[in-house]
Amino acid sequence: MATLELGAQGSNSELWRELSSALSTHLEDTRTQCLTSNAASEEELVIDVTEALWAFNHAGHVDEGLQTLANAVLHGLGSAADSRLHDSGSSAVSSLQELYVSSAGEEPLRPEIVLELRDRLVCMKPPGWAVYLKEDDPEAQGMAPLLQLHLQAHLPQRQWPIIHDQDQHFGFLHRLDVPSSGLILVAKTYEAYYDCLLQLSTGTLVREYTVLSHGWVPVGRAEIRRRISAPEGLRSKISPAGKPSRTLLKVLAHAQHGSQALSLLAIRILTGRRHQIRIHLAHIGHASVCDGKYTALETFLGDREWCPRNFLHRHRLAFQDQSGDMREVMSPLPADLRASMRQVDPKDEASRPALLGLRRDCCQLSV
C-alpha cells in the first residue's frame, strides 16, 4: 500500500492532510452504505485501513479524527461479522491431541489463560509450543503442540467462530517463535479482533520482552531502526527492500557467564516483523543467547550448555479493553530461564540489583 511506504519516508504535512481527507471520505462512504457481506472485501478494507493508520502513526502525523472514524467503521464491520457468523458453524469442539508430547516422552508445559474478558483474552505460551499452524511455516510442523488447538478446545466454534477462522489467524493478534515464551493476546470476536488490529496500528497495544543478549550493549543504545525482509519459509534479514521496523531497548544490566559478556535487556517493539527482535539484535552484534537461527553454530552450541532455549520472554502486554480502559498483564520469567540466570554473574555492582530482581519479577521498559 502506498501509505505504508510514505510512512517510512516521513512525507510532508500537506501530503498527509490530503491523504487523510481522501481516506476519511472513503470511510464515510463505507459507513453510510450497507457494509459489504463479502468477506474478502471486508478483509481487504480492514488491511487497507490498519496499514494506512500505521503509516500515519509511524510518520508522526497522527489524525485523531481519522482514527475515530476508522474505529467506528472497523467496529461496524466486526459487529456485522459476529452477527452473521455466530452460531452458524459446526458444533464439533476440537480437543488437544494425545500426540502432543515432548521428544523425551514427557508432557510439555501447558498454556495458561491469565486474563479472560468477554471478548478477548491473554494466554501464557510456554516454550516448545507453536501459536497456530500455517502450511508453509516449518516452525509449526512436527510434534510442536499448537496453542490454536488448545484454545479451540476451550472456545467452541458455534459460540466463538473467529477462534476457528484461519483467514483471521484464529483470533491471534501476534505470534511468538516456538522456543520463546510469553503473553499472547487473542480476540474472541471479530469486533474485538478489528479493535485490537487498530490498537496495533496506532501503537496503543504495548508488547515488552526480557532478553539476554551477547556482549555488553552500550547503555546509551535505546533504539534499532532497520528494515526487515521476511519472505515465507526463509530466514528474516535486514534489507533496504524490507518493511520499516523499529525496536526500543533499555540495558538493565551487564553480566558474565565465565568469560562471556552478556547484557540483560528490556525491549519494546513498535512493529511486529517476523523474528524482529532476534534479527535486530544480531544486526548490531548482540544476538540473543541460544538463538539457533541468527548466531554461529559454535556460539549456539556453547549457549546450549547452560541455557535450554532462546532467551526471549514476552513479559508484558498492555491494551484497551472493550470499554476503552487500559489493561496490563505481566508474566514473570519462566523457571527454565531463571535457572539459566542463576549461572550468570553481574559485571559490576550497578548490575547486581537487576539480575537478582529478575529471579523474582519481570523487567519493565519505560519509554
Coordinates of C-alpha atoms in Angstrom, one line a residue:
M1 CA 0.0 0.0 0.0
A2 CA 1.3 3.5 -0.9
T3 CA 0.8 4.9 2.5
L4 CA 3.0 2.2 4.1
E5 CA 6.0 3.5 2.1
L6 CA 5.1 7.1 2.8
G7 CA 5.0 6.4 6.5
A8 CA 8.6 5.1 6.3
Q9 CA 9.7 8.1 4.3
G10 CA 8.1 10.8 6.5
S11 CA 6.5 12.8 3.7
N12 CA 5.4 16.4 4.1
S13 CA 2.5 17.6 6.2
E14 CA 0.4 18.8 3.2
L15 CA 0.5 15.4 1.5
W16 CA -0.5 13.7 4.7
R17 CA -3.5 16.1 5.1
E18 CA -4.6 15.2 1.5
L19 CA -4.2 11.5 2.3
S20 CA -6.2 11.9 5.5
S21 CA -9.0 13.7 3.7
A22 CA -9.2 11.1 0.9
L23 CA -9.2 8.2 3.4
S24 CA -11.8 9.9 5.5
T25 CA -14.1 10.4 2.5
H26 CA -13.7 6.7 1.6
L27 CA -14.5 5.6 5.2
E28 CA -17.5 7.9 5.4
D29 CA -18.8 6.3 2.1
T30 CA -18.3 2.9 3.6
R31 CA -20.1 3.8 6.8
T32 CA -23.1 5.3 5.1
Q33 CA -23.5 2.3 2.8
C34 CA -24.8 -1.2 3.8
L35 CA -21.5 -2.8 5.0
T36 CA -20.4 -5.4 2.5
S37 CA -21.2 -9.0 3.3
N38 CA -18.3 -10.1 1.0
A39 CA -15.7 -11.5 3.5
A40 CA -12.8 -10.9 1.1
S41 CA -13.8 -7.3 0.5
E42 CA -14.1 -6.8 4.3
E43 CA -10.7 -8.3 4.9
E44 CA -9.2 -6.1 2.2
L45 CA -10.8 -3.0 3.7
V46 CA -9.5 -3.8 7.2
I47 CA -6.0 -4.4 5.9
D48 CA -6.0 -1.1 4.0
V49 CA -7.3 0.9 6.9
T50 CA -4.9 -0.5 9.5
E51 CA -1.9 -0.2 7.2
A52 CA -2.8 3.4 6.5
L53 CA -3.2 4.2 10.2
W54 CA 0.1 2.5 10.9
A55 CA 1.8 4.7 8.3
F56 CA 0.2 7.9 9.7
N57 CA 1.4 6.9 13.2
H58 CA 4.9 5.9 12.1
A59 CA 5.4 9.2 10.2
G60 CA 4.3 11.2 13.2
H61 CA 1.1 12.6 11.5
V62 CA -1.5 11.2 13.9
D63 CA -5.0 12.3 12.9
E64 CA -7.4 11.7 15.8
G65 CA -10.5 12.4 13.6
L66 CA -9.4 9.8 11.1
Q67 CA -8.7 7.3 13.9
T68 CA -12.1 7.9 15.4
L69 CA -13.8 7.3 12.0
A70 CA -11.7 4.2 11.3
N71 CA -12.6 2.9 14.7
A72 CA -16.3 3.3 14.0
V73 CA -16.1 1.6 10.6
L74 CA -14.0 -1.4 11.9
H75 CA -16.3 -1.9 14.9
G76 CA -19.2 -1.9 12.5
L77 CA -17.6 -4.5 10.2
G78 CA -16.6 -6.6 13.2
S79 CA -20.1 -6.5 14.8
A80 CA -21.7 -7.4 11.4
A81 CA -19.3 -10.4 11.1
D82 CA -20.1 -11.6 14.6
S83 CA -23.9 -11.3 13.9
R84 CA -23.6 -13.2 10.6
L85 CA -21.3 -16.0 11.8
H86 CA -22.2 -16.6 15.4
D87 CA -23.8 -20.0 15.9
S88 CA -23.5 -20.8 12.3
G89 CA -20.5 -23.2 12.4
S90 CA -20.1 -26.8 13.3
S91 CA -20.9 -27.9 16.8
A92 CA -17.8 -30.0 16.9
V93 CA -15.2 -29.0 19.5
S94 CA -11.6 -29.5 18.8
S95 CA -9.7 -31.3 21.6
L96 CA -6.0 -31.4 22.5
Q97 CA -4.2 -34.2 20.7
E98 CA -2.7 -37.0 22.7
L99 CA 0.4 -37.0 20.4
Y100 CA 1.5 -33.6 21.8
V101 CA 4.4 -34.9 23.9
S102 CA 8.0 -33.7 24.1
S103 CA 10.7 -35.6 22.3
A104 CA 11.7 -37.0 25.8
G105 CA 8.2 -38.6 26.1
E106 CA 7.1 -36.1 28.8
E107 CA 4.1 -33.8 28.6
P108 CA 5.1 -30.2 27.8
L109 CA 4.1 -27.3 30.0
R110 CA 0.5 -26.3 29.4
P111 CA -0.6 -22.9 28.3
E112 CA -2.5 -20.8 30.9
I113 CA -5.2 -18.3 30.3
V114 CA -4.1 -15.5 32.6
L115 CA -6.9 -13.0 31.8
E116 CA -10.2 -13.7 30.1
L117 CA -12.6 -10.9 29.3
R118 CA -15.9 -11.1 27.5
D119 CA -14.4 -10.6 24.0
R120 CA -10.7 -11.1 24.4
L121 CA -8.2 -13.0 26.4
V122 CA -4.5 -13.2 27.3
C123 CA -2.7 -16.6 27.3
M124 CA 0.7 -17.5 28.6
K125 CA 2.5 -19.5 25.9
P126 CA 5.1 -22.0 27.3
P127 CA 8.3 -22.7 25.3
G128 CA 8.0 -25.5 22.8
W129 CA 4.5 -24.6 21.7
A130 CA 3.6 -23.1 18.2
V131 CA 0.9 -20.4 18.2
Y132 CA -1.0 -21.6 15.2
L133 CA -0.5 -23.8 12.1
K134 CA 0.3 -22.5 8.7
E135 CA 1.0 -25.0 5.9
D136 CA 4.1 -23.1 4.7
D137 CA 5.6 -22.5 8.2
P138 CA 8.1 -25.2 9.1
E139 CA 8.3 -24.0 12.7
A140 CA 4.7 -25.0 13.2
Q141 CA 5.1 -28.5 11.9
G142 CA 6.0 -31.8 13.5
M143 CA 5.5 -32.5 17.2
A144 CA 5.1 -29.0 18.5
P145 CA 1.8 -28.6 20.3
L146 CA -0.5 -25.9 19.0
L147 CA -1.9 -23.1 21.1
Q148 CA -4.5 -22.8 18.4
L149 CA -6.0 -26.2 19.3
H150 CA -5.7 -25.6 23.0
L151 CA -7.9 -22.5 22.7
Q152 CA -10.3 -24.2 20.2
A153 CA -10.9 -26.8 22.9
H154 CA -11.7 -24.0 25.3
L155 CA -13.8 -22.0 22.9
P156 CA -16.3 -24.0 20.7
Q157 CA -16.9 -22.9 17.1
R158 CA -20.6 -22.3 17.4
Q159 CA -20.1 -19.7 20.0
W160 CA -16.6 -18.3 19.0
P161 CA -16.2 -18.7 15.2
I162 CA -13.2 -16.5 14.9
I163 CA -11.1 -18.9 17.0
H164 CA -11.7 -21.4 14.2
D165 CA -11.2 -18.9 11.3
Q166 CA -7.8 -19.4 9.6
D167 CA -8.3 -16.3 7.4
Q168 CA -8.3 -14.2 10.6
H169 CA -5.4 -16.1 12.2
F170 CA -7.7 -17.8 14.6
G171 CA -8.1 -14.6 16.5
F172 CA -4.4 -14.3 17.4
L173 CA -3.1 -10.7 17.2
H174 CA 0.6 -11.8 17.2
R175 CA 2.9 -14.8 17.4
L176 CA 5.9 -16.0 19.3
D177 CA 8.6 -18.3 18.0
V178 CA 8.3 -22.0 19.1
P179 CA 11.3 -21.8 21.5
S180 CA 10.1 -18.5 23.1
S181 CA 7.6 -17.9 25.9
G182 CA 5.3 -15.2 26.9
L183 CA 1.9 -13.5 26.7
I184 CA -0.3 -13.8 23.7
L185 CA -3.4 -11.6 23.0
V186 CA -6.4 -13.4 21.4
A187 CA -9.6 -11.8 20.2
K188 CA -12.8 -13.9 20.8
T189 CA -15.0 -11.9 18.5
Y190 CA -14.4 -10.3 15.1
E191 CA -15.2 -6.9 16.6
A192 CA -12.5 -7.3 19.2
Y193 CA -10.1 -8.6 16.6
Y194 CA -10.5 -5.5 14.4
D195 CA -10.3 -3.3 17.5
C196 CA -7.0 -4.9 18.5
L197 CA -5.6 -4.6 15.0
L198 CA -6.4 -0.9 15.2
Q199 CA -4.5 -0.7 18.5
L200 CA -1.5 -2.4 16.9
S201 CA -1.6 0.1 14.1
T202 CA -1.8 3.1 16.3
G203 CA 0.7 2.0 19.0
T204 CA -1.9 1.6 21.7
L205 CA -1.1 -2.1 22.2
V206 CA 2.2 -2.5 24.0
R207 CA 4.4 -5.6 23.8
E208 CA 7.5 -5.8 26.0
Y209 CA 10.2 -8.5 26.4
T210 CA 13.0 -9.7 28.6
V211 CA 16.1 -10.7 26.6
L212 CA 19.6 -11.9 27.4
S213 CA 22.0 -11.0 24.6
H214 CA 25.6 -11.5 23.8
G215 CA 28.2 -8.8 24.5
W216 CA 27.8 -5.6 26.5
V217 CA 25.3 -3.4 24.7
P218 CA 26.1 0.2 25.2
V219 CA 23.9 1.8 27.9
G220 CA 23.1 4.7 25.6
R221 CA 21.7 2.4 22.9
A222 CA 17.9 2.9 23.0
E223 CA 16.6 2.1 19.6
I224 CA 17.2 0.0 16.5
R225 CA 15.6 1.1 13.1
R226 CA 16.4 -1.3 10.3
R227 CA 14.1 -2.6 7.5
I228 CA 13.4 -6.3 7.7
S229 CA 12.6 -8.6 4.8
A230 CA 10.8 -11.8 6.0
P231 CA 10.0 -14.0 3.0
E232 CA 7.8 -17.0 3.7
G233 CA 9.8 -20.1 4.5
L234 CA 13.1 -18.2 4.7
R235 CA 15.1 -16.5 7.4
S236 CA 14.4 -12.8 8.1
K237 CA 17.1 -10.4 7.1
I238 CA 18.0 -6.8 7.1
S239 CA 17.3 -5.4 3.7
P240 CA 16.7 -1.9 2.1
A241 CA 13.7 -3.6 0.3
G242 CA 12.2 -4.8 3.6
K243 CA 9.4 -3.3 5.7
P244 CA 10.1 -0.5 8.2
S245 CA 10.9 -2.0 11.6
R246 CA 11.5 -0.3 14.9
T247 CA 12.7 -1.8 18.2
L248 CA 13.2 0.1 21.5
L249 CA 15.5 -1.3 24.1
K250 CA 16.8 -0.5 27.6
V251 CA 20.0 -2.0 29.1
L252 CA 19.1 -3.3 32.5
A253 CA 22.4 -4.9 33.4
H254 CA 25.8 -6.1 32.1
A255 CA 26.7 -9.7 33.1
Q256 CA 29.1 -12.5 32.6
H257 CA 29.0 -16.3 32.1
G258 CA 32.5 -17.3 32.7
S259 CA 34.5 -15.1 30.2
Q260 CA 31.4 -14.5 28.1
A261 CA 30.0 -10.9 28.1
L262 CA 26.2 -10.6 28.3
S263 CA 23.5 -7.9 28.5
L264 CA 20.1 -8.1 30.2
L265 CA 17.7 -6.1 28.1
A266 CA 14.1 -4.9 28.3
I267 CA 12.7 -4.5 24.8
R268 CA 9.6 -3.0 23.3
I269 CA 8.7 -3.5 19.6
L270 CA 6.8 -0.8 17.7
T271 CA 6.4 -3.0 14.7
G272 CA 5.9 -6.7 14.5
R273 CA 8.1 -8.3 11.8
R274 CA 8.9 -12.0 12.0
H275 CA 11.9 -12.5 14.2
Q276 CA 12.2 -8.8 14.6
I277 CA 14.0 -8.7 18.0
R278 CA 16.3 -11.6 17.1
I279 CA 17.4 -10.1 13.7
H280 CA 17.7 -6.6 15.0
L281 CA 19.9 -7.7 17.9
A282 CA 22.1 -9.9 15.7
H283 CA 22.4 -7.0 13.2
I284 CA 24.0 -4.7 15.9
G285 CA 26.3 -7.5 17.0
H286 CA 24.4 -8.6 20.2
A287 CA 22.4 -11.7 19.2
S288 CA 20.1 -13.2 21.9
V289 CA 21.5 -16.1 23.9
C290 CA 20.8 -19.6 22.4
D291 CA 19.5 -18.3 19.1
G292 CA 19.9 -21.2 16.7
K293 CA 19.0 -19.1 13.6
Y294 CA 21.0 -15.9 13.9
T295 CA 24.2 -16.9 15.7
A296 CA 27.1 -19.1 14.6
L297 CA 26.8 -22.8 15.3
E298 CA 29.7 -22.8 17.7
T299 CA 28.1 -19.9 19.7
F300 CA 24.7 -21.7 19.7
L301 CA 26.2 -25.0 20.9
G302 CA 28.1 -23.2 23.7
D303 CA 24.9 -21.4 24.8
R304 CA 23.0 -24.7 24.9
E305 CA 25.4 -26.0 27.6
W306 CA 23.8 -23.6 30.1
C307 CA 20.7 -22.2 28.5
P308 CA 18.0 -24.6 27.2
R309 CA 16.4 -22.3 24.6
N310 CA 16.4 -18.8 23.0
F311 CA 16.4 -16.4 25.9
L312 CA 13.4 -14.3 24.9
H313 CA 10.3 -13.9 27.0
R314 CA 7.3 -11.6 26.4
H315 CA 6.7 -10.4 29.9
R316 CA 4.2 -7.6 29.5
L317 CA 1.1 -6.7 27.4
A318 CA -0.9 -3.5 27.7
F319 CA -4.1 -2.9 25.7
Q320 CA -7.5 -1.3 25.8
D321 CA -10.5 -3.4 26.6
Q322 CA -14.0 -3.2 25.1
S323 CA -14.8 -0.2 27.3
G324 CA -11.6 1.7 26.3
D325 CA -9.9 1.1 29.7
M326 CA -6.2 0.1 29.7
R327 CA -5.4 -3.4 30.8
E328 CA -2.0 -4.6 31.8
V329 CA -0.8 -8.2 32.1
M330 CA 2.6 -9.3 33.4
S331 CA 4.4 -12.6 33.3
P332 CA 7.5 -13.4 35.4
L333 CA 10.4 -15.1 33.8
P334 CA 9.8 -18.9 33.5
A335 CA 11.6 -21.4 35.6
D336 CA 14.0 -22.6 32.9
L337 CA 15.3 -19.1 32.1
R338 CA 15.5 -18.2 35.8
A339 CA 17.7 -21.3 36.2
S340 CA 19.9 -20.1 33.5
M341 CA 20.2 -16.7 35.1
R342 CA 21.5 -18.3 38.3
Q343 CA 24.6 -19.2 36.3
V344 CA 25.2 -15.6 35.3
D345 CA 27.2 -13.1 37.4
P346 CA 26.9 -9.3 37.4
K347 CA 29.7 -7.4 35.7
D348 CA 29.7 -4.8 38.4
E349 CA 27.7 -3.7 41.5
A350 CA 25.5 -1.5 39.4
S351 CA 24.2 -4.5 37.5
R352 CA 23.6 -6.7 40.6
P353 CA 20.1 -5.4 41.6
A354 CA 18.6 -6.1 38.1
L355 CA 20.0 -9.6 37.9
L356 CA 18.8 -10.5 41.4
G357 CA 15.4 -8.9 40.9
L358 CA 14.8 -10.8 37.7
R359 CA 14.7 -14.0 39.6
R360 CA 11.6 -12.7 41.4
D361 CA 9.9 -10.3 39.0
C362 CA 9.8 -9.4 35.3
C363 CA 11.5 -6.4 33.9
Q364 CA 9.7 -3.3 32.7
L365 CA 10.7 -0.9 30.0
S366 CA 9.6 2.7 30.4
V367 CA 9.6 4.7 27.2

